[in-house]
Amino acid sequence: MTTATQPTTTEVAALLDEAAGVIGKNGLNKRHLYDTKQADTGLSLDRCRVDIIGALNIAAHGTPRYAQSPGVYAAERALLDRIDRPSLVTWNDEKGRDKDDAVQLLLRTAAELRAEAAA
């Protein structure tokens, strides 16, 4: 992914797909970028349950922690455009939200970005 410049729509879509895979594999966490209890047991951060933003960060640079990635910011903006909540954190942490919901949001957003780029 382009790091010094704004990422392309195709790069953002690929990042969203990768983040969906991270949540599919690791599971969805709430109220934090990653599951700190899992991390406290010695599990590497890239294998802990993550929230959507943590998954984007793992997909972009291998850790759920923020790294000021233009790709992550672009993906966050694309997701925000498609939810009816004031933030991704609010959406992610909503009661009843599960990993399937998060994976579907990520994959649907990636598909919509690809369709927009092709138009």
mmCIF file of C-alpha atoms in Angstrom:
data_model
loop_
_atom_site.group_PDB
_atom_site.id
_atom_site.type_symbol
_atom_site.label_atom_id
_atom_site.label_comp_id
_atom_site.label_asym_id
_atom_site.label_seq_id
_atom_site.Cartn_x
_atom_site.Cartn_y
_atom_site.Cartn_z
ATOM 1 C CA MET A 1 0.000 0.000 0.000
ATOM 2 C CA THR A 2 1.125 3.517 -0.722
ATOM 3 C CA THR A 3 2.269 5.044 2.546
ATOM 4 C CA ALA A 4 3.476 8.565 1.725
ATOM 5 C CA THR A 5 0.543 9.515 -0.493
ATOM 6 C CA GLN A 6 -3.185 9.047 -0.487
ATOM 7 C CA PRO A 7 -4.022 5.390 -1.257
ATOM 8 C CA THR A 8 -6.010 4.457 -4.323
ATOM 9 C CA THR A 9 -9.569 3.221 -4.063
ATOM 10 C CA THR A 10 -8.336 -0.237 -5.068
ATOM 11 C CA GLU A 11 -5.758 -0.203 -2.267
ATOM 12 C CA VAL A 12 -8.384 0.835 0.277
ATOM 13 C CA ALA A 13 -10.710 -1.943 -0.919
ATOM 14 C CA ALA A 14 -7.883 -4.486 -0.558
ATOM 15 C CA LEU A 15 -7.178 -3.233 2.960
ATOM 16 C CA LEU A 16 -10.855 -3.616 3.876
ATOM 17 C CA ASP A 17 -10.828 -7.197 2.533
ATOM 18 C CA GLU A 18 -7.723 -8.001 4.576
ATOM 19 C CA ALA A 19 -9.278 -6.484 7.701
ATOM 20 C CA ALA A 20 -12.363 -8.653 7.188
ATOM 21 C CA GLY A 21 -10.066 -11.675 7.144
ATOM 22 C CA VAL A 22 -8.411 -10.540 10.362
ATOM 23 C CA ILE A 23 -11.735 -10.281 12.187
ATOM 24 C CA GLY A 24 -12.892 -13.555 10.651
ATOM 25 C CA LYS A 25 -9.798 -15.280 12.002
ATOM 26 C CA ASN A 26 -9.192 -13.436 15.290
ATOM 27 C CA GLY A 27 -12.725 -12.508 16.335
ATOM 28 C CA LEU A 28 -14.344 -9.178 17.175
ATOM 29 C CA ASN A 29 -13.361 -7.193 20.255
ATOM 30 C CA LYS A 30 -15.301 -4.367 21.830
ATOM 31 C CA ARG A 31 -14.178 -1.235 23.674
ATOM 32 C CA HIS A 32 -10.527 -1.447 22.645
ATOM 33 C CA LEU A 33 -8.396 -1.921 19.541
ATOM 34 C CA TYR A 34 -7.505 -5.440 20.722
ATOM 35 C CA ASP A 35 -8.367 -7.843 23.536
ATOM 36 C CA THR A 36 -5.987 -6.835 26.317
ATOM 37 C CA LYS A 37 -6.794 -9.958 28.349
ATOM 38 C CA GLN A 38 -5.595 -12.129 25.477
ATOM 39 C CA ALA A 39 -2.501 -9.958 25.108
ATOM 40 C CA ASP A 40 -1.804 -10.281 28.843
ATOM 41 C CA THR A 41 -1.585 -14.062 28.408
ATOM 42 C CA GLY A 42 1.240 -13.568 25.921
ATOM 43 C CA LEU A 43 -0.767 -13.928 22.714
ATOM 44 C CA SER A 44 0.784 -11.704 20.067
ATOM 45 C CA LEU A 45 -1.297 -8.615 19.344
ATOM 46 C CA ASP A 46 -1.823 -9.575 15.709
ATOM 47 C CA ARG A 47 -3.623 -12.745 16.862
ATOM 48 C CA CYS A 48 -5.863 -11.147 19.530
ATOM 49 C CA ARG A 49 -9.540 -10.326 18.979
ATOM 50 C CA VAL A 50 -9.747 -6.832 17.504
ATOM 51 C CA ASP A 51 -12.251 -4.121 16.789
ATOM 52 C CA ILE A 52 -12.694 -2.831 13.243
ATOM 53 C CA ILE A 53 -10.005 -0.189 13.600
ATOM 54 C CA GLY A 54 -7.573 -2.701 15.129
ATOM 55 C CA ALA A 55 -8.247 -5.053 12.209
ATOM 56 C CA LEU A 56 -7.529 -2.281 9.710
ATOM 57 C CA ASN A 57 -4.257 -1.540 11.478
ATOM 58 C CA ILE A 58 -3.208 -5.214 11.466
ATOM 59 C CA ALA A 59 -4.020 -5.407 7.760
ATOM 60 C CA ALA A 60 -2.038 -2.229 7.075
ATOM 61 C CA HIS A 61 1.051 -2.780 9.216
ATOM 62 C CA GLY A 62 0.813 -5.931 11.328
ATOM 63 C CA THR A 63 -0.299 -4.565 14.702
ATOM 64 C CA PRO A 64 -3.656 -3.301 15.957
ATOM 65 C CA ARG A 65 -2.031 -0.163 17.366
ATOM 66 C CA TYR A 66 -2.314 3.125 15.491
ATOM 67 C CA ALA A 67 0.523 3.974 13.124
ATOM 68 C CA GLN A 68 -0.871 7.043 11.343
ATOM 69 C CA SER A 69 -1.493 5.141 8.131
ATOM 70 C CA PRO A 70 -3.166 7.033 5.266
ATOM 71 C CA GLY A 71 -4.709 3.735 4.153
ATOM 72 C CA VAL A 72 -6.316 3.115 7.533
ATOM 73 C CA TYR A 73 -7.680 6.652 7.642
ATOM 74 C CA ALA A 74 -9.110 6.292 4.130
ATOM 75 C CA ALA A 75 -10.716 2.962 5.036
ATOM 76 C CA GLU A 76 -12.200 4.465 8.203
ATOM 77 C CA ARG A 77 -13.718 7.312 6.169
ATOM 78 C CA ALA A 78 -15.184 4.873 3.639
ATOM 79 C CA LEU A 79 -16.749 2.832 6.454
ATOM 80 C CA LEU A 80 -18.110 5.944 8.190
ATOM 81 C CA ASP A 81 -19.852 6.914 4.955
ATOM 82 C CA ARG A 82 -21.775 3.632 5.111
ATOM 83 C CA ILE A 83 -22.938 3.458 8.719
ATOM 84 C CA ASP A 84 -25.625 5.367 10.579
ATOM 85 C CA ARG A 85 -23.589 5.932 13.740
ATOM 86 C CA PRO A 86 -21.360 8.901 14.667
ATOM 87 C CA SER A 87 -18.201 6.774 14.783
ATOM 88 C CA LEU A 88 -16.822 3.344 13.992
ATOM 89 C CA VAL A 89 -16.267 2.770 17.695
ATOM 90 C CA THR A 90 -19.959 3.421 18.402
ATOM 91 C CA TRP A 91 -20.960 1.050 15.603
ATOM 92 C CA ASN A 92 -18.435 -1.635 16.628
ATOM 93 C CA ASP A 93 -19.349 -1.547 20.321
ATOM 94 C CA GLU A 94 -23.110 -1.532 19.859
ATOM 95 C CA LYS A 95 -24.880 -4.238 21.843
ATOM 96 C CA GLY A 96 -25.656 -7.266 19.698
ATOM 97 C CA ARG A 97 -22.992 -6.451 17.109
ATOM 98 C CA ASP A 98 -20.924 -9.533 16.247
ATOM 99 C CA LYS A 99 -17.987 -10.511 14.083
ATOM 100 C CA ASP A 100 -20.240 -11.464 11.159
ATOM 101 C CA ASP A 101 -21.679 -7.934 11.152
ATOM 102 C CA ALA A 102 -18.184 -6.448 11.127
ATOM 103 C CA VAL A 103 -16.934 -8.765 8.383
ATOM 104 C CA GLN A 104 -19.976 -7.982 6.234
ATOM 105 C CA LEU A 105 -19.527 -4.227 6.662
ATOM 106 C CA LEU A 106 -15.875 -4.470 5.639
ATOM 107 C CA LEU A 107 -16.540 -6.713 2.627
ATOM 108 C CA ARG A 108 -19.576 -4.718 1.472
ATOM 109 C CA THR A 109 -17.612 -1.466 1.683
ATOM 110 C CA ALA A 110 -14.720 -2.983 -0.290
ATOM 111 C CA ALA A 111 -17.136 -4.181 -3.004
ATOM 112 C CA GLU A 112 -18.837 -0.777 -3.183
ATOM 113 C CA LEU A 113 -15.471 0.990 -3.504
ATOM 114 C CA ARG A 114 -14.482 -1.315 -6.357
ATOM 115 C CA ALA A 115 -17.792 -0.677 -8.103
ATOM 116 C CA GLU A 116 -17.344 3.098 -7.696
ATOM 117 C CA ALA A 117 -13.820 2.890 -9.100
ATOM 118 C CA ALA A 118 -15.021 0.894 -12.103
ATOM 119 C CA ALA A 119 -17.830 3.325 -12.926
#
